[in-house]
Amino acid sequence: MTVRIGVIGAAGRMGRTLIEAVSQSDGALILAGATERPGSSLIGADAGELAGLGKLGVSIADDVTKIVGDIDVLVDFSSPSATIEHIKACAANNTAIVIGTTGFTAEQDEIITKSSAQIPVCKASNFSTGVNLCFKLLDIAARVLGDDVDIEVLEAHHRHKVDAPSGTALSMGGVVANALGRDLAEVAVYGREGQTGARDRDTIGFATVRAGDIVGDHTVMFAADGERVEITHKASSRMSFARGALRAARWVTEKPAGMYDMQDVLNLK
Ligand code: NAD
């Protein structure tokens, strides 16, 4: 069965890559709707032409309510406030949603969780298969190395990224904290400056780099006296996120209402 995809933020970095990935799906997926920010000069343009693929016959709408009735699943990589509006429209129309947007507040996360009582929601801070494998490896490393190591999460992204640390870095810290029975909100240290004092072993440190066109690098360092283990993932193209999100889109349309993530899609739980 062909799954009808709606892409939010069609002109964005991820939006264009998603449209390209849908076109490479050999008919398993079809682009059935696309939107951009209201007021954008691209409203009404052909989504295929925007992605450099030639005409696809799907014009870019300015409101999700104009496409939600024609699609099986919405794929949303936009901004937190926009995604919150979109999930409400999906819940009202009984349409599944894949959320790649990062940087939600706790209140926004609560709205997403509430909506998942009505519709299937797959939300992940990172949809690449490699990163999700790393989450599993991090859980194993934290359990083996335990409280004998200092743990630091390092991440680097392109200069346009607006939130920090990255959602993926926070997820990585969360996996490690969870494995060690720590509460990330209590132990996280976001950057250091000046007279910081000696390091407290229970903390999990985060360091952020923003530069150039880096697609996304993450390293988690487990440093002991005499040795250290580093688990690193480097994304070189957004296609890895797009392919993973579309794999999640196909998977989630078959599921009952509920909250899922990429670990569920890959059967890594
Ligand atoms: P981007 O700025 O290039 O694209 C976002 C697009 O959304 C823009 O074109 C913008 O105009 C559009 N938009 C904003 N509000 C809208 C609305 N109300 N309706 C329709 N379109 C709207 O950003 P990007 O690099 O593509 O990243 C987008 C989001 O995805 C960010 O939160 C980023 O952190 C996240 N991201 C997640 C993953 C993942 O695997 N989960 C991977 C890459 C990026």
mmCIF file of C-alpha atoms and ligand atoms in Angstrom:
data_model
loop_
_atom_site.group_PDB
_atom_site.id
_atom_site.type_symbol
_atom_site.label_atom_id
_atom_site.label_comp_id
_atom_site.label_asym_id
_atom_site.label_seq_id
_atom_site.Cartn_x
_atom_site.Cartn_y
_atom_site.Cartn_z
ATOM 1 C CA MET A 1 0.000 0.000 0.000
ATOM 2 C CA THR A 2 1.328 3.441 -0.904
ATOM 3 C CA VAL A 3 1.613 5.695 2.129
ATOM 4 C CA ARG A 4 0.589 9.332 1.514
ATOM 5 C CA ILE A 5 3.092 11.708 3.101
ATOM 6 C CA GLY A 6 2.602 15.357 4.075
ATOM 7 C CA VAL A 7 5.796 17.395 4.524
ATOM 8 C CA ILE A 8 5.840 20.457 6.768
ATOM 9 C CA GLY A 9 8.448 23.136 6.099
ATOM 10 C CA ALA A 10 8.912 22.052 2.478
ATOM 11 C CA ALA A 11 11.486 24.768 1.804
ATOM 12 C CA GLY A 12 13.602 23.964 4.836
ATOM 13 C CA ARG A 13 16.841 21.977 4.859
ATOM 14 C CA MET A 14 15.055 18.838 6.077
ATOM 15 C CA GLY A 15 11.858 19.552 4.111
ATOM 16 C CA ARG A 16 13.676 19.529 0.761
ATOM 17 C CA THR A 17 15.617 16.391 1.712
ATOM 18 C CA LEU A 18 12.394 14.638 2.768
ATOM 19 C CA ILE A 19 10.742 15.461 -0.573
ATOM 20 C CA GLU A 20 13.788 14.043 -2.370
ATOM 21 C CA ALA A 21 13.719 10.895 -0.185
ATOM 22 C CA VAL A 22 9.982 10.371 -0.878
ATOM 23 C CA SER A 23 10.718 10.547 -4.609
ATOM 24 C CA GLN A 24 13.365 7.818 -4.184
ATOM 25 C CA SER A 25 10.983 5.391 -2.447
ATOM 26 C CA ASP A 26 10.019 3.448 -5.604
ATOM 27 C CA GLY A 27 6.308 4.083 -5.134
ATOM 28 C CA ALA A 28 6.097 2.946 -1.498
ATOM 29 C CA LEU A 29 5.506 6.580 -0.532
ATOM 30 C CA ILE A 30 3.874 9.462 -2.337
ATOM 31 C CA LEU A 31 4.074 13.183 -1.586
ATOM 32 C CA ALA A 32 0.427 14.115 -1.010
ATOM 33 C CA GLY A 33 0.845 17.542 0.613
ATOM 34 C CA ALA A 34 3.432 20.133 1.600
ATOM 35 C CA THR A 35 3.315 23.349 3.602
ATOM 36 C CA GLU A 36 5.453 26.364 4.376
ATOM 37 C CA ARG A 37 5.228 29.174 6.888
ATOM 38 C CA PRO A 38 2.175 31.433 6.239
ATOM 39 C CA GLY A 39 3.307 34.519 4.297
ATOM 40 C CA SER A 40 6.231 32.709 2.659
ATOM 41 C CA SER A 41 6.849 33.741 -0.956
ATOM 42 C CA LEU A 42 6.925 30.016 -1.797
ATOM 43 C CA ILE A 43 3.227 29.382 -1.070
ATOM 44 C CA GLY A 44 1.686 27.960 -4.252
ATOM 45 C CA ALA A 45 5.064 26.865 -5.697
ATOM 46 C CA ASP A 46 5.484 23.239 -6.782
ATOM 47 C CA ALA A 47 7.115 21.208 -3.986
ATOM 48 C CA GLY A 48 9.069 19.071 -6.471
ATOM 49 C CA GLU A 49 10.530 22.083 -8.244
ATOM 50 C CA LEU A 50 11.557 23.540 -4.889
ATOM 51 C CA ALA A 51 13.476 20.352 -4.088
ATOM 52 C CA GLY A 52 15.157 20.448 -7.516
ATOM 53 C CA LEU A 53 13.235 17.396 -8.784
ATOM 54 C CA GLY A 54 10.998 18.961 -11.433
ATOM 55 C CA LYS A 55 7.215 19.309 -11.158
ATOM 56 C CA LEU A 56 5.449 16.860 -8.811
ATOM 57 C CA GLY A 57 2.009 18.508 -9.030
ATOM 58 C CA VAL A 58 1.912 19.236 -5.285
ATOM 59 C CA SER A 59 1.638 22.940 -4.508
ATOM 60 C CA ILE A 60 2.855 24.294 -1.213
ATOM 61 C CA ALA A 61 0.004 25.237 1.130
ATOM 62 C CA ASP A 62 0.159 27.814 3.929
ATOM 63 C CA ASP A 63 -1.847 25.847 6.485
ATOM 64 C CA VAL A 64 -1.724 22.236 7.604
ATOM 65 C CA THR A 65 -5.538 22.060 7.713
ATOM 66 C CA LYS A 66 -5.490 22.336 3.890
ATOM 67 C CA ILE A 67 -3.519 19.070 3.503
ATOM 68 C CA VAL A 68 -4.268 16.971 6.582
ATOM 69 C CA GLY A 69 -7.370 15.323 5.039
ATOM 70 C CA ASP A 70 -5.360 14.053 2.033
ATOM 71 C CA ILE A 71 -2.477 12.334 3.836
ATOM 72 C CA ASP A 72 -1.839 9.225 5.956
ATOM 73 C CA VAL A 73 1.003 10.731 7.986
ATOM 74 C CA LEU A 74 2.483 14.179 8.545
ATOM 75 C CA VAL A 75 6.262 14.515 8.732
ATOM 76 C CA ASP A 76 7.182 17.660 10.649
ATOM 77 C CA PHE A 77 10.683 19.138 10.867
ATOM 78 C CA SER A 78 9.883 22.812 11.504
ATOM 79 C CA SER A 79 9.874 24.746 14.796
ATOM 80 C CA PRO A 80 8.457 23.829 18.236
ATOM 81 C CA SER A 81 5.553 26.329 18.201
ATOM 82 C CA ALA A 82 4.576 25.327 14.638
ATOM 83 C CA THR A 83 4.715 21.598 15.447
ATOM 84 C CA ILE A 84 2.361 22.108 18.404
ATOM 85 C CA GLU A 85 -0.249 23.624 16.043
ATOM 86 C CA HIS A 86 0.280 20.799 13.551
ATOM 87 C CA ILE A 87 -0.155 17.995 16.074
ATOM 88 C CA LYS A 88 -3.471 19.528 17.160
ATOM 89 C CA ALA A 89 -4.661 19.432 13.530
ATOM 90 C CA CYS A 90 -3.491 15.806 13.223
ATOM 91 C CA ALA A 91 -5.329 14.826 16.424
ATOM 92 C CA ALA A 92 -8.520 16.498 15.138
ATOM 93 C CA ASN A 93 -8.239 14.541 11.848
ATOM 94 C CA ASN A 94 -7.040 11.232 13.265
ATOM 95 C CA THR A 95 -3.801 11.466 11.265
ATOM 96 C CA ALA A 96 -0.460 10.011 12.409
ATOM 97 C CA ILE A 97 2.535 12.314 12.851
ATOM 98 C CA VAL A 98 6.317 11.928 12.758
ATOM 99 C CA ILE A 99 8.045 14.725 14.687
ATOM 100 C CA GLY A 100 11.675 15.582 13.967
ATOM 101 C CA THR A 101 11.539 19.140 15.358
ATOM 102 C CA THR A 102 13.739 19.655 18.419
ATOM 103 C CA GLY A 103 13.880 22.205 21.226
ATOM 104 C CA PHE A 104 10.425 21.723 22.835
ATOM 105 C CA THR A 105 9.692 23.124 26.290
ATOM 106 C CA ALA A 106 8.379 20.766 28.991
ATOM 107 C CA GLU A 107 4.862 22.235 28.470
ATOM 108 C CA GLN A 108 5.038 21.620 24.722
ATOM 109 C CA ASP A 109 6.227 18.052 25.337
ATOM 110 C CA GLU A 110 3.189 17.554 27.538
ATOM 111 C CA ILE A 111 0.834 18.653 24.732
ATOM 112 C CA ILE A 112 2.528 16.146 22.408
ATOM 113 C CA THR A 113 2.159 13.354 24.965
ATOM 114 C CA LYS A 114 -1.534 14.220 25.474
ATOM 115 C CA SER A 115 -2.169 14.124 21.706
ATOM 116 C CA SER A 116 -0.616 10.651 21.558
ATOM 117 C CA ALA A 117 -3.670 9.346 23.426
ATOM 118 C CA GLN A 118 -5.625 10.060 20.215
ATOM 119 C CA ILE A 119 -3.169 9.413 17.364
ATOM 120 C CA PRO A 120 0.097 7.512 16.758
ATOM 121 C CA VAL A 121 3.059 9.867 17.287
ATOM 122 C CA CYS A 122 6.675 8.994 16.499
ATOM 123 C CA LYS A 123 9.062 11.612 17.885
ATOM 124 C CA ALA A 124 12.833 11.392 17.857
ATOM 125 C CA SER A 125 15.586 13.921 18.356
ATOM 126 C CA ASN A 126 17.515 12.047 15.677
ATOM 127 C CA PHE A 127 16.076 9.734 13.041
ATOM 128 C CA SER A 128 19.348 8.304 11.726
ATOM 129 C CA THR A 129 19.794 4.559 12.176
ATOM 130 C CA GLY A 130 23.432 5.033 13.213
ATOM 131 C CA VAL A 131 22.581 7.437 16.028
ATOM 132 C CA ASN A 132 19.895 5.106 17.309
ATOM 133 C CA LEU A 133 22.406 2.266 17.341
ATOM 134 C CA CYS A 134 24.705 4.613 19.327
ATOM 135 C CA PHE A 135 21.928 5.104 21.918
ATOM 136 C CA LYS A 136 21.986 1.339 22.476
ATOM 137 C CA LEU A 137 25.812 1.272 22.662
ATOM 138 C CA LEU A 138 25.762 4.173 25.152
ATOM 139 C CA ASP A 139 23.373 2.309 27.416
ATOM 140 C CA ILE A 140 25.724 -0.704 27.425
ATOM 141 C CA ALA A 141 28.840 1.461 27.964
ATOM 142 C CA ALA A 142 27.268 3.363 30.878
ATOM 143 C CA ARG A 143 26.180 0.147 32.591
ATOM 144 C CA VAL A 144 29.650 -1.463 32.191
ATOM 145 C CA LEU A 145 31.744 1.613 33.069
ATOM 146 C CA GLY A 146 29.340 2.780 35.743
ATOM 147 C CA ASP A 147 30.395 5.391 38.252
ATOM 148 C CA ASP A 148 34.157 4.931 37.594
ATOM 149 C CA VAL A 149 34.264 7.389 34.698
ATOM 150 C CA ASP A 150 33.655 11.057 33.942
ATOM 151 C CA ILE A 151 31.035 11.425 31.196
ATOM 152 C CA GLU A 152 31.042 14.295 28.701
ATOM 153 C CA VAL A 153 28.821 14.820 25.639
ATOM 154 C CA LEU A 154 30.372 16.846 22.786
ATOM 155 C CA GLU A 155 28.395 18.003 19.765
ATOM 156 C CA ALA A 156 29.023 20.125 16.653
ATOM 157 C CA HIS A 157 26.497 21.493 14.120
ATOM 158 C CA HIS A 158 26.251 24.041 11.294
ATOM 159 C CA ARG A 159 26.045 27.764 12.032
ATOM 160 C CA HIS A 160 22.276 27.970 11.338
ATOM 161 C CA LYS A 161 21.196 25.666 14.159
ATOM 162 C CA VAL A 162 19.141 27.654 16.690
ATOM 163 C CA ASP A 163 18.991 25.373 19.760
ATOM 164 C CA ALA A 164 21.810 24.089 21.977
ATOM 165 C CA PRO A 165 22.824 21.565 23.059
ATOM 166 C CA SER A 166 21.347 19.546 20.195
ATOM 167 C CA GLY A 167 18.307 17.385 20.883
ATOM 168 C CA THR A 168 20.483 14.379 20.065
ATOM 169 C CA ALA A 169 23.125 15.381 22.627
ATOM 170 C CA LEU A 170 20.390 15.722 25.255
ATOM 171 C CA SER A 171 18.972 12.319 24.286
ATOM 172 C CA MET A 172 22.466 10.805 24.580
ATOM 173 C CA GLY A 173 22.890 12.362 28.027
ATOM 174 C CA GLY A 174 19.446 11.054 28.951
ATOM 175 C CA VAL A 175 20.296 7.484 27.928
ATOM 176 C CA VAL A 176 23.487 7.559 30.003
ATOM 177 C CA ALA A 177 21.831 9.205 33.019
ATOM 178 C CA ASN A 178 18.995 6.715 32.910
ATOM 179 C CA ALA A 179 21.402 3.730 32.774
ATOM 180 C CA LEU A 180 23.205 5.103 35.846
ATOM 181 C CA GLY A 181 20.036 5.970 37.796
ATOM 182 C CA ARG A 182 20.777 9.714 37.645
ATOM 183 C CA ASP A 183 18.329 12.529 36.843
ATOM 184 C CA LEU A 184 19.745 14.451 33.871
ATOM 185 C CA ALA A 185 18.031 17.673 34.978
ATOM 186 C CA GLU A 186 20.038 17.507 38.220
ATOM 187 C CA VAL A 187 23.426 16.341 36.918
ATOM 188 C CA ALA A 188 23.761 18.139 33.562
ATOM 189 C CA VAL A 189 26.426 20.864 33.283
ATOM 190 C CA TYR A 190 25.969 23.037 30.174
ATOM 191 C CA GLY A 191 29.343 24.616 29.405
ATOM 192 C CA ARG A 192 32.010 25.831 31.828
ATOM 193 C CA GLU A 193 33.770 29.137 32.314
ATOM 194 C CA GLY A 194 35.976 30.762 34.955
ATOM 195 C CA GLN A 195 36.743 29.222 38.358
ATOM 196 C CA THR A 196 34.628 26.071 38.040
ATOM 197 C CA GLY A 197 36.291 24.059 40.817
ATOM 198 C CA ALA A 198 37.160 20.369 40.388
ATOM 199 C CA ARG A 199 34.806 18.136 38.445
ATOM 200 C CA ASP A 200 32.067 16.302 40.332
ATOM 201 C CA ARG A 201 32.001 12.706 39.044
ATOM 202 C CA ASP A 202 28.201 12.503 39.102
ATOM 203 C CA THR A 203 27.806 15.346 36.613
ATOM 204 C CA ILE A 204 27.341 14.853 32.872
ATOM 205 C CA GLY A 205 28.965 17.690 30.917
ATOM 206 C CA PHE A 206 27.836 19.103 27.556
ATOM 207 C CA ALA A 207 29.989 21.049 25.097
ATOM 208 C CA THR A 208 28.630 22.701 21.949
ATOM 209 C CA VAL A 209 30.335 23.824 18.735
ATOM 210 C CA ARG A 210 28.493 25.821 16.019
ATOM 211 C CA ALA A 211 30.462 26.252 12.814
ATOM 212 C CA GLY A 212 30.252 26.190 9.021
ATOM 213 C CA ASP A 213 28.154 23.472 7.409
ATOM 214 C CA ILE A 214 28.692 20.621 9.896
ATOM 215 C CA VAL A 215 25.625 18.349 9.505
ATOM 216 C CA GLY A 216 25.906 16.830 12.990
ATOM 217 C CA ASP A 217 28.740 15.276 15.035
ATOM 218 C CA HIS A 218 28.253 13.709 18.473
ATOM 219 C CA THR A 219 30.759 12.098 20.825
ATOM 220 C CA VAL A 220 30.152 10.723 24.293
ATOM 221 C CA MET A 221 33.349 10.358 26.269
ATOM 222 C CA PHE A 222 33.676 7.947 29.212
ATOM 223 C CA ALA A 223 36.989 8.970 30.791
ATOM 224 C CA ALA A 224 38.651 7.009 33.600
ATOM 225 C CA ASP A 225 42.168 7.266 35.048
ATOM 226 C CA GLY A 226 44.345 5.513 32.461
ATOM 227 C CA GLU A 227 41.846 4.935 29.654
ATOM 228 C CA ARG A 228 38.815 6.348 27.953
ATOM 229 C CA VAL A 229 36.071 5.101 25.686
ATOM 230 C CA GLU A 230 34.527 7.415 23.084
ATOM 231 C CA ILE A 231 31.397 6.614 21.121
ATOM 232 C CA THR A 232 31.133 8.883 18.077
ATOM 233 C CA HIS A 233 28.592 9.409 15.322
ATOM 234 C CA LYS A 234 29.142 11.735 12.364
ATOM 235 C CA ALA A 235 26.370 12.605 9.922
ATOM 236 C CA SER A 236 27.624 13.681 6.504
ATOM 237 C CA SER A 237 24.229 14.173 4.834
ATOM 238 C CA ARG A 238 20.662 14.967 5.928
ATOM 239 C CA MET A 239 19.483 12.012 3.851
ATOM 240 C CA SER A 240 20.162 9.693 6.830
ATOM 241 C CA PHE A 241 17.600 11.647 8.912
ATOM 242 C CA ALA A 242 15.095 11.788 6.039
ATOM 243 C CA ARG A 243 15.274 8.061 5.257
ATOM 244 C CA GLY A 244 14.879 7.226 8.960
ATOM 245 C CA ALA A 245 11.917 9.604 9.337
ATOM 246 C CA LEU A 246 10.198 8.049 6.320
ATOM 247 C CA ARG A 247 10.848 4.540 7.662
ATOM 248 C CA ALA A 248 9.179 5.764 10.881
ATOM 249 C CA ALA A 249 6.309 7.250 8.835
ATOM 250 C CA ARG A 250 5.527 3.892 7.183
ATOM 251 C CA TRP A 251 5.831 2.079 10.515
ATOM 252 C CA VAL A 252 3.703 4.471 12.564
ATOM 253 C CA THR A 253 0.693 4.441 10.221
ATOM 254 C CA GLU A 254 0.210 0.751 11.157
ATOM 255 C CA LYS A 255 0.267 1.433 14.905
ATOM 256 C CA PRO A 256 -2.486 2.277 17.386
ATOM 257 C CA ALA A 257 -2.501 5.677 19.109
ATOM 258 C CA GLY A 258 0.533 6.081 21.360
ATOM 259 C CA MET A 259 3.945 7.673 21.792
ATOM 260 C CA TYR A 260 6.783 5.984 19.885
ATOM 261 C CA ASP A 261 10.401 6.778 19.049
ATOM 262 C CA MET A 262 13.018 5.531 16.590
ATOM 263 C CA GLN A 263 14.134 2.831 19.029
ATOM 264 C CA ASP A 264 10.614 1.370 18.660
ATOM 265 C CA VAL A 265 10.789 1.597 14.866
ATOM 266 C CA LEU A 266 14.158 -0.227 14.813
ATOM 267 C CA ASN A 267 13.050 -2.744 17.461
ATOM 268 C CA LEU A 268 15.994 -1.766 19.706
ATOM 269 C CA LYS A 269 14.064 -1.697 22.995
HETATM 270 P P1 NAD B 1 15.082 24.934 8.506
HETATM 271 O O1 NAD B 1 14.987 26.259 9.179
HETATM 272 O O2 NAD B 1 15.956 24.787 7.317
HETATM 273 O O3 NAD B 1 13.599 24.432 8.073
HETATM 274 C C1 NAD B 1 12.435 24.626 8.831
HETATM 275 C C2 NAD B 1 11.339 25.019 7.852
HETATM 276 O O4 NAD B 1 10.078 25.015 8.550
HETATM 277 C C3 NAD B 1 11.536 26.439 7.278
HETATM 278 O O5 NAD B 1 11.497 26.385 5.861
HETATM 279 C C4 NAD B 1 10.369 27.225 7.858
HETATM 280 O O6 NAD B 1 9.897 28.259 7.014
HETATM 281 C C5 NAD B 1 9.337 26.103 8.037
HETATM 282 N N1 NAD B 1 8.253 26.477 8.952
HETATM 283 C C6 NAD B 1 8.323 27.163 10.123
HETATM 284 N N2 NAD B 1 7.083 27.340 10.639
HETATM 285 C C7 NAD B 1 6.231 26.738 9.787
HETATM 286 C C8 NAD B 1 4.804 26.573 9.761
HETATM 287 N N3 NAD B 1 4.023 27.091 10.730
HETATM 288 N N4 NAD B 1 4.246 25.870 8.744
HETATM 289 C C9 NAD B 1 5.015 25.362 7.761
HETATM 290 N N5 NAD B 1 6.369 25.499 7.713
HETATM 291 C C10 NAD B 1 6.966 26.166 8.718
HETATM 292 O O7 NAD B 1 15.486 23.899 9.642
HETATM 293 P P2 NAD B 1 16.006 22.389 9.491
HETATM 294 O O8 NAD B 1 17.501 22.368 9.542
HETATM 295 O O9 NAD B 1 15.291 21.707 8.365
HETATM 296 O O10 NAD B 1 15.501 21.794 10.903
HETATM 297 C C11 NAD B 1 14.134 21.848 11.289
HETATM 298 C C12 NAD B 1 13.968 21.188 12.647
HETATM 299 O O11 NAD B 1 14.303 19.797 12.554
HETATM 300 C C13 NAD B 1 14.875 21.753 13.759
HETATM 301 O O12 NAD B 1 14.159 21.728 14.975
HETATM 302 C C14 NAD B 1 16.046 20.781 13.796
HETATM 303 O O13 NAD B 1 16.696 20.747 15.036
HETATM 304 C C15 NAD B 1 15.306 19.488 13.533
HETATM 305 N N6 NAD B 1 16.122 18.384 12.995
HETATM 306 C C16 NAD B 1 15.866 17.152 13.508
HETATM 307 C C17 NAD B 1 16.512 16.046 12.997
HETATM 308 C C18 NAD B 1 16.114 14.675 13.517
HETATM 309 O O14 NAD B 1 16.655 13.660 13.049
HETATM 310 N N7 NAD B 1 15.160 14.602 14.464
HETATM 311 C C19 NAD B 1 17.460 16.180 11.973
HETATM 312 C C20 NAD B 1 17.708 17.472 11.455
HETATM 313 C C21 NAD B 1 17.017 18.572 11.964
#
